Structure formats: C-alpha cells, structure tokens
Coordinates of C-alpha atoms and ligand atoms in Angstrom, one line a residue:
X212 CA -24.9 -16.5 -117.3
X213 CA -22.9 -17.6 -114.5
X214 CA -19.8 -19.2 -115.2
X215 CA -18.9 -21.1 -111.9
X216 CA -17.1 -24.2 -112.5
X217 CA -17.4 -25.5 -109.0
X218 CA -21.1 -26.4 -109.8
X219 CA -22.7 -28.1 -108.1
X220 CA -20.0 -28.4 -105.6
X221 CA -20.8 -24.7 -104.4
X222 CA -24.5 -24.8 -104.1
X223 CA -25.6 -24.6 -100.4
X224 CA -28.6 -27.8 -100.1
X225 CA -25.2 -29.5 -102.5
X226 CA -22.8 -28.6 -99.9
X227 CA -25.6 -29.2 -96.7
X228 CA -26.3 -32.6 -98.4
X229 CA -22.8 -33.9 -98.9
X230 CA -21.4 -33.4 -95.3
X231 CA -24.4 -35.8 -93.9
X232 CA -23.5 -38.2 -96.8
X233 CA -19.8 -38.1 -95.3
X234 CA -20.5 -37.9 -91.9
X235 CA -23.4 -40.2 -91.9
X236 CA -26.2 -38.6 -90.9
X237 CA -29.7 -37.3 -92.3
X238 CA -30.5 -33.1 -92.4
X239 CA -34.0 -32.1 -92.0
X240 CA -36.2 -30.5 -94.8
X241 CA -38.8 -28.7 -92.9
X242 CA -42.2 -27.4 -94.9
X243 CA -42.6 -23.7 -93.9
X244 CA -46.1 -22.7 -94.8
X245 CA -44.7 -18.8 -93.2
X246 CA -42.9 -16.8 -90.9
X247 CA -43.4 -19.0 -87.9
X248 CA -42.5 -21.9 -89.6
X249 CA -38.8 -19.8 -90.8
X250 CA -37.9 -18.4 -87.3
X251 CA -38.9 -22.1 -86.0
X252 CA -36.5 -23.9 -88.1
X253 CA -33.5 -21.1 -88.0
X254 CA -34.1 -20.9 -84.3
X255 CA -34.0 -24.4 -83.8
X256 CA -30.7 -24.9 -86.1
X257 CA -28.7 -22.1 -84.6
X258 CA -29.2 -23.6 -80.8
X259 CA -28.7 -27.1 -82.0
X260 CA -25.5 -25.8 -84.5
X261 CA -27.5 -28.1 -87.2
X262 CA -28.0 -27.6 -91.0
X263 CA -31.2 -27.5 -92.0
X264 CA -33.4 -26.9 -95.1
X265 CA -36.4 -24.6 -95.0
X266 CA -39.1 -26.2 -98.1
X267 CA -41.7 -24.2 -99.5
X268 CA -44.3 -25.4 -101.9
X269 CA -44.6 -23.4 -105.0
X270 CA -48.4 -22.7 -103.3
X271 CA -46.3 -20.4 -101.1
X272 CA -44.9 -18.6 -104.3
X273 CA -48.5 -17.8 -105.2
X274 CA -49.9 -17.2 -102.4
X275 CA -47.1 -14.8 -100.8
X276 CA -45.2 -13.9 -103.5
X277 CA -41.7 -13.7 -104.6
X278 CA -40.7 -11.0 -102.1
X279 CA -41.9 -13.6 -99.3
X280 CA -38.8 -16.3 -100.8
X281 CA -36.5 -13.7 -100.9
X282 CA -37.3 -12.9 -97.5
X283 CA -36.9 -16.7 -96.6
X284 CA -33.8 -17.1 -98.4
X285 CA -31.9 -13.6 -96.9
X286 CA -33.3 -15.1 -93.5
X287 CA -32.0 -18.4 -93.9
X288 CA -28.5 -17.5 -95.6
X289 CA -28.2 -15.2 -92.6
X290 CA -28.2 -17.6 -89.8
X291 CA -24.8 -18.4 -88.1
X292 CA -25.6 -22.4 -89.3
X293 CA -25.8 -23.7 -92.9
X294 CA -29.6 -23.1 -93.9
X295 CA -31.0 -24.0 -97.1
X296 CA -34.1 -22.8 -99.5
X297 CA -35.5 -26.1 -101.2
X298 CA -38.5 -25.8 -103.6
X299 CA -40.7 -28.8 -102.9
X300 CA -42.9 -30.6 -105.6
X301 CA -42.6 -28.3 -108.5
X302 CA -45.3 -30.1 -111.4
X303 CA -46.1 -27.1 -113.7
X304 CA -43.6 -25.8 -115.9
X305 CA -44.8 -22.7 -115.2
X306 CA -43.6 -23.1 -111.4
X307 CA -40.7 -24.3 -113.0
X308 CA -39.9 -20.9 -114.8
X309 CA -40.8 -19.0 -112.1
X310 CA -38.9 -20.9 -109.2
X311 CA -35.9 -20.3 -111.8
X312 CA -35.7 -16.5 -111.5
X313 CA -35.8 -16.6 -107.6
X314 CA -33.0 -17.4 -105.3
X315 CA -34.0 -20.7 -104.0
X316 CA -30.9 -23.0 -103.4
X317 CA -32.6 -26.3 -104.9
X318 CA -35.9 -27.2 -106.4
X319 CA -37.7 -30.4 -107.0
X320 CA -38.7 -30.9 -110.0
X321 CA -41.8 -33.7 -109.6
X322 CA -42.2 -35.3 -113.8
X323 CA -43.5 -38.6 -112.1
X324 CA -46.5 -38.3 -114.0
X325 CA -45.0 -38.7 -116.8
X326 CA -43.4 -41.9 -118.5
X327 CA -39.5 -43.0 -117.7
X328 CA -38.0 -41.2 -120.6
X329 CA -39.9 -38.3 -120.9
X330 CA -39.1 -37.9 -117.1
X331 CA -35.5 -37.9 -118.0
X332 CA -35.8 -35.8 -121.1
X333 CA -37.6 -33.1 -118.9
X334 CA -35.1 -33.4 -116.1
X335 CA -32.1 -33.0 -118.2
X336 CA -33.7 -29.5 -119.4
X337 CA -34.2 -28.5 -116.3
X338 CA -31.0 -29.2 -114.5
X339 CA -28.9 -27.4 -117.6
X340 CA -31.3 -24.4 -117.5
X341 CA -30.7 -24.3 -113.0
X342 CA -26.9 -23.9 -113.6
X343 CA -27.0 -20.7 -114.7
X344 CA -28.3 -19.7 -111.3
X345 CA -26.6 -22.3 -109.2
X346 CA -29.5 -24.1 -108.2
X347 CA -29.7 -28.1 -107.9
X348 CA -32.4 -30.2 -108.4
X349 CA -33.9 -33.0 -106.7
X350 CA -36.0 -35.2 -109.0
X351 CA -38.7 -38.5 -108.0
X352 CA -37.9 -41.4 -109.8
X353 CA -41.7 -43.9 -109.8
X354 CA -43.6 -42.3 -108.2
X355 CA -44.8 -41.5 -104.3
X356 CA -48.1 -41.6 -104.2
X357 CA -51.0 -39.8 -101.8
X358 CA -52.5 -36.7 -101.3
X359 CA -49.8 -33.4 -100.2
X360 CA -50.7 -29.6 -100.1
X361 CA -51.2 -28.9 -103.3
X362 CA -50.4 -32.6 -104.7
X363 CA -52.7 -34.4 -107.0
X364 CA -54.1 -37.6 -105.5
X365 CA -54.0 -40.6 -107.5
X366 CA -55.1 -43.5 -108.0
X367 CA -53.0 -46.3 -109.4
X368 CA -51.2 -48.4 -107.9
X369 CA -47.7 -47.1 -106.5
X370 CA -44.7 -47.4 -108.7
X371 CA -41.7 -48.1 -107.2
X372 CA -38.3 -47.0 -108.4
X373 CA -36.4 -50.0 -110.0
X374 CA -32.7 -49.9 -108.6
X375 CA -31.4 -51.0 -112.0
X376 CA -33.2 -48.0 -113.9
X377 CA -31.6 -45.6 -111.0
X378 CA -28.0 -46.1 -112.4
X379 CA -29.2 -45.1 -115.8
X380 CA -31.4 -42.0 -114.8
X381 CA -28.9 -40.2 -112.6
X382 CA -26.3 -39.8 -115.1
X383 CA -28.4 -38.9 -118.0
X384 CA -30.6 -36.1 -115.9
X385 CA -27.4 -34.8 -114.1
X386 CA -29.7 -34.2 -111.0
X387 CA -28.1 -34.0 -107.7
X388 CA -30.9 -35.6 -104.7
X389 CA -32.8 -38.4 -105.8
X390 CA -36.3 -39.2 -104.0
X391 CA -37.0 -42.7 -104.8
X392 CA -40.5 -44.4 -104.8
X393 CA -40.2 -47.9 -102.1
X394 CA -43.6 -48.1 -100.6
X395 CA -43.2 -44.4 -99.0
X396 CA -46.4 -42.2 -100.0
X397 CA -47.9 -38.4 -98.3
X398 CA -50.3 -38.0 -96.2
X399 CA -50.5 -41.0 -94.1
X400 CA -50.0 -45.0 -93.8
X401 CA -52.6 -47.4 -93.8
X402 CA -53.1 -50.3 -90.7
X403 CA -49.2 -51.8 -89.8
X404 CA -47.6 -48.0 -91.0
X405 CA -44.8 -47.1 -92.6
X406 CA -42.9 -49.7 -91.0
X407 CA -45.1 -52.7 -93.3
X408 CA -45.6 -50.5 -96.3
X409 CA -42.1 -49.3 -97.0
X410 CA -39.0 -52.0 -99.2
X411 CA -36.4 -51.2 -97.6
X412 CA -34.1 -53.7 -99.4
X413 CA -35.6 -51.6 -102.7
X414 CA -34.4 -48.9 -100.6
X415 CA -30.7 -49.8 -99.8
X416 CA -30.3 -51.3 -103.4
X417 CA -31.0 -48.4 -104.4
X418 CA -28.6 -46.3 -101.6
X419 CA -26.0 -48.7 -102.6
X420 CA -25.5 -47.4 -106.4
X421 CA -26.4 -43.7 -106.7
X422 CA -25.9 -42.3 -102.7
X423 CA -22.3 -41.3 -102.7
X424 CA -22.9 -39.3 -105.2
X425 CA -26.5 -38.7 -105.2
X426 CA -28.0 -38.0 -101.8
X427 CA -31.2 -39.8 -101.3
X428 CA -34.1 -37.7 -100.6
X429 CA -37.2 -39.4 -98.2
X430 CA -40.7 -38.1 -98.7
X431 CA -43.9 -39.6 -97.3
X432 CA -42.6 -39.3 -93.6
X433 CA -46.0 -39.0 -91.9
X434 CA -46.1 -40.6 -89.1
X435 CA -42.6 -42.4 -89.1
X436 CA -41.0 -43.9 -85.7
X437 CA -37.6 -42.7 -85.1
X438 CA -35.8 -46.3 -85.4
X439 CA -37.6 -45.8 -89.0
X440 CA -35.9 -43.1 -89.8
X441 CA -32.6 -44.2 -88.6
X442 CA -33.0 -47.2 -90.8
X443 CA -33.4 -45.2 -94.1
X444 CA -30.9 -43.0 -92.8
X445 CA -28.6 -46.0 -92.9
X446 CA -29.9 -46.9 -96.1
X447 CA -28.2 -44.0 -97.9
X448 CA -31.6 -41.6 -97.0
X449 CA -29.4 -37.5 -96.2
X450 CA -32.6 -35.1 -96.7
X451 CA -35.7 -36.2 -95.1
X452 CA -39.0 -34.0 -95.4
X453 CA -41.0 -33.3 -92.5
X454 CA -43.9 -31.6 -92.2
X455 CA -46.8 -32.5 -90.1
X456 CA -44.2 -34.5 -87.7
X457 CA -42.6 -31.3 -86.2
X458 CA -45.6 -28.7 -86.9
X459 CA -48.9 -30.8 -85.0
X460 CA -47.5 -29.4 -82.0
X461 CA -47.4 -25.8 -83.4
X462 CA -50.6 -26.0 -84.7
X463 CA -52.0 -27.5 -81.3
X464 CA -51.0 -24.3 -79.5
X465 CA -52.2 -21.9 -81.8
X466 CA -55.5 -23.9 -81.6
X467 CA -56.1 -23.8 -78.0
X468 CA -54.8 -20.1 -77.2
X469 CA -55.9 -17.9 -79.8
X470 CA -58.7 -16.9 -77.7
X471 CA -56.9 -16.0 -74.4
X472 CA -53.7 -15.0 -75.7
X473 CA -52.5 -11.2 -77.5
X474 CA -51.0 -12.3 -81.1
X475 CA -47.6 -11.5 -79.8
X476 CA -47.7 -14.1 -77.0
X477 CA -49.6 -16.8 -79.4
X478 CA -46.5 -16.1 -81.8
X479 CA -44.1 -16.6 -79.5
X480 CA -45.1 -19.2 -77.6
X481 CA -46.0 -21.2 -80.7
X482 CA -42.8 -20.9 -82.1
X483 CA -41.1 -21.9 -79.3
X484 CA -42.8 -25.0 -79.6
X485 CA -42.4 -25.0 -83.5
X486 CA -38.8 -24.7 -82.6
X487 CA -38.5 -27.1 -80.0
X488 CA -40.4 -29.9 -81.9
X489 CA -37.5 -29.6 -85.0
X490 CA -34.6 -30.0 -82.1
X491 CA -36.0 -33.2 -81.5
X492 CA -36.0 -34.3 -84.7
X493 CA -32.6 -32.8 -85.3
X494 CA -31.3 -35.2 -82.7
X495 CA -33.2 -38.3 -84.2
X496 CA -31.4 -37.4 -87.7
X497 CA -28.0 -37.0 -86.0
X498 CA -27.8 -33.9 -87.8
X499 CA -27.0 -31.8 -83.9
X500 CA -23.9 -30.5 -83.2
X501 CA -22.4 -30.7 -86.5
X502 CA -21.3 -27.1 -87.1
Ligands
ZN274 ZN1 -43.1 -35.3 -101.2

C-alpha cells in the first residue's frame, strides 16, 4: 500500500492536466495502437516541448500484453517532456483489475451503461482501490454514444450529462477528469458535423462547476475543425482524444509504400508523418512550448 499523501496531486496525467487548466490550454491524448504510434507522439512532444498523453485501449493489453505497457510507460516517463500513460474505455471489471496491477498513470473507467447511481457506486470503488497505486481516473458521466475500437455500438438515443447532476457525481466518485456526454459521440458526425450536433452551452455549464478542479475530458473528436476545438477548449475542455485525426496520414503512407519501400524506410517515414500530424495538433491545443 502506498501511503502518499500528495495524491492525486503527484500523479503525472493529474499534474499534465492541471498546468493546461492553469494556463489555459488543452493537452493531447493520442490513441497508440503500437510502437509507431509511441515514438510518433514522444517524438512529436520532445520537438514541440509539449505534454502529451499516450492512450491505449485495454484491446492493446490483450493483444500485446503487459510487457508492451510497461514498455510504453518506461518510454513515455523517459522523454525529456511530461508524457503520460492513460487507459482509455475500460468497461469490464476484469480490464479494470488488470489495468490496476500495471503502471499506467490514469485509466478510464467507462460505467455509462449502467444507471446514475450505480455509475457512482462503481466509480467510488474504483478510484479508492487506484490510490494505492497512484493512478487517477477519468470517468463518463451520460453517455457518448457510437461505435470505437472495441466499443459497443448502441442504439438509444444519446444521454447527455445534466450540469446539475455533475456537482453531485464528482464529489461522491472522487474521480479526477470528467468526460461529459453534450452531443459529442465516436466514430463520426452525421450531415452539419460536430459543429450542429454538439451543446456547447451544456458544455460550459458544465466547465463552469466541476473544471477547476476537475479537468474536462472531450471524446468523440472525429472529424472536429480546429475553431471547434478551441471552443471546448475555452469551455473548460484540458484532455482531448484524438485518434483518427492525427493517424489518417500515417495510415496513408503505410498504405501507399509498403510495396516499394524496405520496412525500415516505411517505418521511418511513416512516423515522421505520425509525428508531424500530432505537432499540428499540439499547436491547435496551445499545448507547444509549454515546458
Ligand atoms: Zn471515447
């Protein structure tokens, strides 16, 4: 059991998280699927002296293993810049358990299938059990609805978070990042975009209670113009998840050169490009030049 009484103040995504809330600004969460997707976003953070958070979806904990996160986590905590290892979408208990025992630096605990108060209930078991290893936990409040790498598609009708119920969930889960549910959903926006399907007023109400304390977390960020994101960001928004909108590029090059090109020039040259797609969007967030 660890006994440090500067939780959470001495977690890293904690620490990461509560500069941008001071300073204003919005740090990106980028989804590494592997290697090329870790040396992109600590190669991009270390030339643009910006924090960062590598996410992994518990698929990857499967699928690679636990040596793979440790590897992520010594890689990240070894950069010159402050990088993060955030655990995206974690449903199954299971997950849950396991995530515990490895070094990530946050987790996201996703309940929002369930109703309001066992949602709390579980939270609040979780966040007392992640102390022990100095891990903080982001939580979905409603829910955010559409289809994500590993993510259940559903149905029914998006919930949105209600600003008044915000004030009475943050303090009874102790969670630390809050992603809130205000027309936001995965995988992609209908006709008119993000910019017609998202509340923003839902969105500042909700900034306006729980963000000085509680960094809001944006999900559902596919595709999103970059005035978009500077208006959550000015909403209280200081983690914001992006995965397709700095990796199509990547993906692009591999596509088109993995017949003419030796693996170690497809690598690099599809890093690079990994790399240089995450500056951009470290510029957009205003989270360059901060270290
Ligand atoms: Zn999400």
């Amino acid at each position: 059991m660890v006994t440090d009484t500067t939780y959470p103040a001495s977690n890293l995504t904690g620490r990461i998280l509560n500069h941008a809330n001071q300073h204003h600004y919005a740090v990106g969460a980028y989804n590494c699927y592997n290697n090329d997707g870790v040396v992109a976003v600590i190669r991009a953070a270390e030339r643009k002296r910006s924090p960062a958070i590598i996410q992994l979806f518990p698929w990857t904990m499967h699928f690679q293993g636990s040596q793979f996160i440790r590897y992520v986590v010594n890689a990240a905590h070894a950069a010159s810049i402050p990088i993060a290892v955030h655990l995206d979408h974690c449903i199954k208990p299971d997950d849950v358990d396991l995530a515990l025992t490895l070094p990530f630096d946050s987790i996201m605990v996703d309940a929002s299938a369930l109703d309001d108060d066992a949602n709390v209930r579980y939270c609040k078991a979780v966040v007392d059990r992640a102390r022990a290893g100095n891990i903080t936990i982001e939580a979905e409040m409603g829910r955010i609805e559409g289809g994500e790498d590993g993510l259940p598609t559903v149905d029914m009708g998006a919930i949105m978070t209600h600003p008044k119920s915000v004030e009475a969930f943050v303090p009874r889960t102790g969670v630390h990042f809050l992603a809130p549910s205000f027309g936001n959903i995965h995988g992609g926006y209908l006709a008119g975009g993000a910019e017609n399907a998202w509340d923003l007023e839902r969105l500042a109400a909700i900034g306006h209670l729980v963000s000085t304390t509680t960094p809001l977390a944006l999900h559902g960020t596919y595709p999103v113009s970059d005035e978009l994101f500077q208006k959550a960001i000015a909403c209280g928004v200081r983690k914001i998840n992006l995965n397709r909108t700095v990796r199509d590029d990547y993906s692009e090059s591999v596509a088109s050169n993995a017949r003419s090109l030796e693996l170690t020039q497809l690598k690099s040259q599809a890093v690079e490009v990994y790399a240089r797609s995450i500056e951009r969007m470290m510029d957009v967030l205003g989270s360059s030049q901060r270290y």
